Coordinates of C-alpha atoms in Angstrom, one line a residue:
M134 CA -0.3 -0.1 0.2
P135 CA 1.6 3.1 -0.8
G136 CA 3.0 5.1 2.1
Y137 CA 3.3 2.7 4.6
G138 CA 6.0 0.5 5.4
A139 CA 6.5 -3.1 5.5
R140 CA 5.1 -5.5 8.1
G141 CA 8.0 -6.1 10.6
N142 CA 9.1 -2.4 10.8
S143 CA 9.6 -1.8 14.5
V144 CA 10.3 2.3 13.8
A145 CA 7.9 4.1 12.2
I146 CA 10.0 7.2 11.4
D147 CA 13.6 7.9 11.1
Q148 CA 14.0 11.4 12.1
G149 CA 13.0 14.2 14.5
G150 CA 12.3 11.6 17.1
G151 CA 8.9 10.3 18.3
A152 CA 9.3 6.6 17.0
R153 CA 6.7 3.8 18.4
D154 CA 7.3 0.5 19.4
T155 CA 4.4 -1.2 17.6
P156 CA 4.6 -1.0 13.5
I157 CA 0.8 -2.0 13.2
M158 CA -2.4 0.6 13.3
K159 CA -5.9 0.5 12.3
A160 CA -7.2 2.0 9.4
L161 CA -10.2 1.8 6.8
V162 CA -9.1 0.3 3.6
V163 CA -10.6 0.3 0.1
S164 CA -9.2 -2.8 -1.4
E165 CA -11.9 -3.1 -4.3
L166 CA -14.6 -0.6 -5.7
A167 CA -17.9 -1.5 -4.8
A168 CA -21.6 -0.2 -4.3
D169 CA -22.8 0.1 -0.7
F170 CA -19.3 0.3 0.7
A171 CA -18.6 -3.5 0.0
G172 CA -15.0 -3.0 -1.0
C173 CA -14.1 -1.1 2.6
A174 CA -12.9 -2.8 5.7
L175 CA -11.3 -1.8 8.8
A176 CA -7.6 -3.6 8.8
D177 CA -4.4 -3.8 10.5
V178 CA -1.9 -2.1 8.2
P179 CA 1.7 -1.1 8.6
D180 CA 2.4 2.5 10.2
P181 CA 3.1 5.1 7.9
V182 CA 7.0 5.8 7.5
R183 CA 7.9 9.5 7.6
V184 CA 10.5 10.7 5.2
A185 CA 12.2 14.4 5.1
G186 CA 9.7 17.0 4.6
Q187 CA 6.9 15.2 5.9
V188 CA 5.2 15.4 9.3
L189 CA 3.4 12.1 11.2
I190 CA 0.6 13.3 12.9
R191 CA -1.8 10.7 15.4
V192 CA -5.0 11.3 13.9
R193 CA -7.7 12.5 16.7
A194 CA -10.3 13.7 14.3
A195 CA -10.7 13.1 10.3
S196 CA -13.7 14.7 8.7
L197 CA -16.0 13.2 6.3
N198 CA -16.5 14.6 2.7
F199 CA -19.1 13.2 -0.1
P200 CA -16.0 12.5 -2.5
D201 CA -15.0 10.0 0.1
L202 CA -17.9 8.0 -0.6
L203 CA -17.6 8.5 -4.3
M204 CA -13.9 7.2 -4.2
T205 CA -15.2 3.8 -2.6
E206 CA -16.7 3.3 -5.9
G207 CA -14.7 4.8 -8.4
K208 CA -16.7 8.0 -9.0
Y209 CA -14.7 10.6 -8.0
Q210 CA -12.0 12.7 -10.4
L211 CA -9.2 11.3 -8.2
K212 CA -9.0 7.6 -8.3
P213 CA -6.3 5.8 -6.3
D214 CA -4.6 2.7 -6.9
L215 CA -5.9 -0.1 -4.4
P216 CA -5.9 -0.3 -2.1
F217 CA -6.0 3.0 -0.5
V218 CA -7.2 4.7 2.6
P219 CA -9.7 7.6 2.1
G220 CA -10.1 10.5 4.4
M221 CA -8.9 14.1 2.8
E222 CA -8.3 16.2 5.7
V223 CA -7.1 15.4 9.4
A224 CA -6.5 17.3 12.9
G225 CA -4.4 15.6 15.3
E226 CA -0.9 15.7 17.3
V227 CA 2.4 15.8 15.8
V228 CA 4.4 12.5 16.2
A229 CA 7.5 13.9 14.7
A230 CA 8.7 16.5 11.8
D231 CA 11.8 18.0 10.8
R232 CA 13.6 20.0 13.2
D233 CA 13.5 22.8 10.6
S234 CA 9.4 22.3 9.8
G235 CA 8.4 24.7 12.6
F236 CA 6.6 22.3 14.0
A237 CA 7.4 19.6 17.1
A238 CA 6.1 16.5 18.6
G239 CA 2.7 17.2 20.6
D240 CA 1.6 20.4 18.4
A241 CA -2.2 20.6 17.6
V242 CA -2.2 20.7 13.4
V243 CA -4.7 20.3 10.9
A244 CA -3.9 19.0 7.8
G245 CA -5.1 17.9 3.9
T246 CA -4.4 14.6 3.1
R247 CA -6.4 13.8 -0.1
L248 CA -6.0 10.2 1.0
G249 CA -5.0 8.2 4.2
G250 CA -7.1 10.4 7.0
F251 CA -9.4 7.4 8.2
A252 CA -6.5 5.7 10.1
E253 CA -4.8 6.2 13.3
F254 CA -1.5 7.7 11.9
V255 CA -0.6 9.5 8.7
T256 CA 2.1 11.1 7.2
V257 CA 1.6 14.5 5.5
D258 CA 3.7 17.0 3.5
A259 CA 4.7 19.9 5.9
R260 CA 3.7 22.4 3.5
S261 CA -0.3 20.9 4.2
V262 CA 0.3 21.3 7.7
R263 CA -0.7 24.3 10.0
A264 CA -1.3 24.6 13.7
I265 CA -4.8 24.7 14.8
P266 CA -6.6 28.3 16.0
A267 CA -7.1 28.0 20.1
N268 CA -10.9 28.4 19.4
L269 CA -11.3 25.0 17.8
D270 CA -11.2 21.8 18.9
Y271 CA -9.8 18.7 16.7
A272 CA -13.1 17.9 15.3
R273 CA -14.1 21.3 14.3
A274 CA -10.8 22.3 12.8
A275 CA -10.9 18.9 10.8
S276 CA -14.2 20.4 9.4
V277 CA -12.9 23.4 7.8
G278 CA -10.7 22.8 4.9
A279 CA -12.4 21.0 1.9
A280 CA -15.9 22.5 2.7
Y281 CA -14.6 26.1 3.4
N282 CA -12.1 26.2 0.6
T283 CA -14.7 24.9 -1.8
A284 CA -17.1 27.6 -0.6
Y285 CA -14.1 30.1 -0.7
V286 CA -13.1 29.6 -4.0
A287 CA -16.7 29.2 -5.5
L288 CA -18.0 32.5 -3.9
G289 CA -14.9 34.5 -3.4
R290 CA -12.8 33.5 -6.6
C291 CA -14.8 32.1 -9.3
A292 CA -18.0 34.2 -8.3
N293 CA -16.5 37.7 -6.8
V294 CA -19.4 38.0 -4.8
Q295 CA -20.0 41.1 -3.3
P296 CA -21.7 42.6 0.3
G297 CA -25.5 42.6 -0.6
E298 CA -25.7 40.3 -3.3
W299 CA -28.3 37.6 -2.9
V300 CA -26.7 34.1 -2.9
V301 CA -28.9 31.0 -3.3
V302 CA -27.1 28.0 -1.2
H303 CA -28.6 24.6 -2.4
G304 CA -28.0 21.7 -0.2
A305 CA -27.3 23.8 2.6
T306 CA -27.7 21.5 5.4
G307 CA -24.8 19.5 4.2
G308 CA -21.0 20.3 4.9
V309 CA -20.0 21.9 1.9
G310 CA -23.4 23.8 1.7
L311 CA -23.7 25.1 4.9
A312 CA -20.3 26.2 4.7
A313 CA -21.1 28.3 1.7
V314 CA -24.2 29.6 3.9
D315 CA -21.8 30.4 6.9
L316 CA -19.1 32.1 4.4
A317 CA -21.6 34.1 2.6
K318 CA -22.8 35.6 5.6
A319 CA -19.4 36.5 6.7
L320 CA -18.7 38.3 3.5
G321 CA -21.7 40.2 3.5
C322 CA -24.2 38.8 1.2
R323 CA -28.0 38.1 1.6
V324 CA -28.3 34.2 1.8
I325 CA -31.3 31.9 0.8
A326 CA -30.9 28.6 2.3
T327 CA -32.5 25.6 0.1
S328 CA -32.9 21.8 1.4
R329 CA -35.4 19.0 0.9
S330 CA -35.9 19.4 5.0
A331 CA -37.7 22.1 6.7
D332 CA -36.6 20.4 9.8
K333 CA -33.0 20.3 9.3
L334 CA -33.3 24.2 7.4
A335 CA -34.5 25.2 11.3
I336 CA -31.5 23.9 12.5
V337 CA -29.4 26.2 9.8
A338 CA -31.9 29.0 10.8
R339 CA -30.8 28.7 14.6
H340 CA -27.0 28.6 14.2
Y341 CA -26.5 30.9 11.0
A342 CA -29.8 32.8 10.5
P343 CA -29.6 33.0 6.5
D344 CA -32.2 35.8 4.9
A345 CA -34.7 33.0 3.8
M346 CA -35.0 29.6 3.8
L347 CA -36.7 27.3 1.2
I348 CA -37.5 23.7 0.2
A349 CA -36.1 22.5 -3.0
P350 CA -37.1 21.8 -5.4
G351 CA -39.6 24.3 -5.7
F352 CA -38.4 27.3 -5.1
R353 CA -38.0 29.0 -8.4
E354 CA -40.6 31.9 -7.8
A355 CA -40.0 32.7 -4.4
V356 CA -36.0 33.0 -5.4
K357 CA -37.4 35.6 -8.3
E358 CA -39.5 37.7 -5.4
L359 CA -36.8 37.8 -2.8
A360 CA -34.1 38.6 -4.8
G361 CA -35.9 41.3 -7.0
G362 CA -36.1 39.3 -10.0
G363 CA -33.4 36.5 -9.8
A364 CA -30.3 35.4 -7.9
D365 CA -26.8 37.3 -8.3
V366 CA -25.1 33.7 -7.5
I367 CA -26.4 30.3 -7.1
Y368 CA -24.2 27.7 -5.2
D369 CA -25.3 24.1 -6.4
P370 CA -23.6 20.9 -5.2
V371 CA -27.2 19.0 -6.0
G372 CA -27.3 19.0 -9.6
G373 CA -30.2 17.5 -11.1
D374 CA -33.8 19.0 -11.0
V375 CA -32.2 21.8 -8.6
F376 CA -29.8 22.7 -11.0
D377 CA -32.7 23.0 -14.0
E378 CA -34.6 25.1 -11.7
S379 CA -31.6 27.1 -10.8
T380 CA -31.6 28.5 -14.4
R381 CA -35.2 29.6 -14.5
C382 CA -34.4 32.1 -11.1
I383 CA -30.9 33.1 -11.6
G384 CA -30.5 37.0 -12.4
F385 CA -29.0 38.5 -15.6
G386 CA -25.5 38.4 -15.6
G387 CA -25.7 36.4 -12.3
R388 CA -23.0 33.2 -11.7
L389 CA -24.7 30.0 -11.3
L390 CA -21.9 27.8 -9.7
V391 CA -21.6 23.9 -10.0
I392 CA -20.1 21.9 -7.4
G393 CA -21.4 18.6 -7.6
F394 CA -24.2 16.1 -8.1
T395 CA -25.3 14.5 -4.7
S396 CA -28.6 14.2 -6.4
G397 CA -27.1 11.4 -8.4
R398 CA -28.0 13.0 -11.9
I399 CA -25.5 15.3 -13.8
A400 CA -28.1 18.2 -15.4
T401 CA -27.6 19.6 -18.7
V402 CA -28.7 23.4 -20.1
P403 CA -29.5 24.4 -23.5
T404 CA -27.3 27.0 -24.3
N405 CA -30.0 29.4 -25.4
I406 CA -31.2 29.8 -21.7
P407 CA -27.7 31.3 -20.3
L408 CA -27.4 33.2 -23.8
I409 CA -30.7 34.9 -23.3
K410 CA -30.4 35.2 -19.8
G411 CA -27.2 36.6 -19.6
F412 CA -25.5 34.2 -16.9
S413 CA -22.6 31.9 -16.5
V414 CA -22.2 28.6 -15.5
I415 CA -19.2 28.0 -13.4
G416 CA -17.5 24.7 -12.2
V417 CA -15.3 24.8 -9.3
R418 CA -13.1 22.6 -8.3
A419 CA -11.4 24.0 -5.2
G420 CA -8.5 21.3 -5.0
E421 CA -7.7 21.6 -8.6
Y422 CA -7.8 25.5 -8.5
G423 CA -5.1 25.0 -5.7
R424 CA -3.0 23.0 -7.9
Q425 CA -3.4 25.1 -11.1
F426 CA -2.7 28.4 -9.4
P427 CA -0.4 27.2 -6.2
D428 CA 0.1 31.2 -4.4
K429 CA -3.8 31.7 -4.9
G430 CA -4.4 28.4 -3.2
R431 CA -2.3 29.4 -0.3
E432 CA -4.1 32.6 -0.1
N433 CA -7.3 30.8 0.1
L434 CA -6.6 28.9 2.8
D435 CA -4.9 31.7 4.8
A436 CA -7.7 33.5 4.6
I437 CA -10.2 30.8 5.6
W438 CA -8.0 30.0 8.4
A439 CA -7.9 34.0 9.7
L440 CA -11.8 33.8 9.7
A441 CA -11.9 30.7 11.6
A442 CA -9.0 31.7 14.2
E443 CA -11.7 35.6 14.5
G444 CA -14.5 33.4 14.7
R445 CA -15.9 34.8 11.5
I446 CA -16.7 31.2 10.7
R447 CA -18.2 28.4 12.8
P448 CA -17.9 24.8 11.5
R449 CA -20.6 23.0 12.7
V450 CA -19.9 19.2 13.8
D451 CA -22.9 17.1 13.9
M452 CA -22.1 13.7 14.3
R453 CA -19.1 12.0 15.4
Y454 CA -18.1 8.5 14.9
P455 CA -15.4 6.1 16.4
L456 CA -13.0 4.5 13.5
T457 CA -14.7 1.0 14.3
D458 CA -18.1 2.5 13.2
W459 CA -16.8 4.1 10.2
R460 CA -20.1 2.6 8.3
T461 CA -22.5 4.1 10.2
A462 CA -20.8 7.2 9.3
F463 CA -21.2 6.5 5.8
E464 CA -24.3 5.7 5.6
A465 CA -25.4 9.0 7.4
M466 CA -23.8 11.1 4.8
R467 CA -25.3 8.9 1.8
D468 CA -28.5 9.0 3.7
S469 CA -28.4 12.8 4.3
R470 CA -29.0 12.6 7.7
V471 CA -26.3 15.3 8.8
V472 CA -26.6 19.0 9.3
G473 CA -23.1 20.3 8.6
K474 CA -19.8 17.6 9.3
I475 CA -19.5 14.1 10.1
V476 CA -16.4 13.5 11.8
I477 CA -14.6 10.0 12.5
E478 CA -12.5 9.7 15.5
P479 CA -9.4 7.2 15.6

């Protein structure tokens, strides 16, 4: 398995201290791409072996993201070689790091991993690691990176939202949607949150106070009335019928942001609709944005973590599960039972 030492190694790392006696850890391993998570299983795997330039982290919390589920079936853009350990972002304690890295054993840190997070330990490039702000615990810190980076790239970079603009956030009760509600409010926008569930929207209202809440689908006329003819920006991680209806209530010059397709249907749009209505359809891949524009990618993350440290954005952890109960966590996300983030705690 890439990134892990051979069984029988007695030392997990070779620089900076922090070696452990046991060579084996628990991890969630995807050995086969299959429906209903049939190819996933908790397993004993060799410890990750840290090399120069990396930080070895004891994982205390790993945030679950929808792409993690897609990867178990080979339906995401990133298609790792089998077997692999999913998990895109973690928070935990430094076990070992290079002496000149700025990190030391015991530091509380957060990191983007892309893979490997659903395990007791993970190695991460030191450039992807940062200290956790004092106002966040491990679970909330692990819930910032992917969701808020997606929201920031979408709203701040792609849509260039301005204070006072009307922003519709679909799927507002999920992790990516709720981050967009939170960030849009922090940026001074007027926010319309949509969801299939009135009960979930009530939770969003209590914690994030959007300017309006609507059930989706069936939101078209209400959005037009609220936003004075049409929304300035629509943030859509749902796709399908929700995307179709969004093209009918976006304002002239609006920006329709394609985040994903949690509904399961990839929508299409006849080009005469954006032509006549004068709106843009913009695809958002936050991770790829950072890889294409590294300097801007670092600026994005710096901005997000500054907002988090100031308490201006507030990630919501709805459910926490031990690693041994990973399936329940995965099923909760698949079945949209969450309002905010799900965190796995190895």
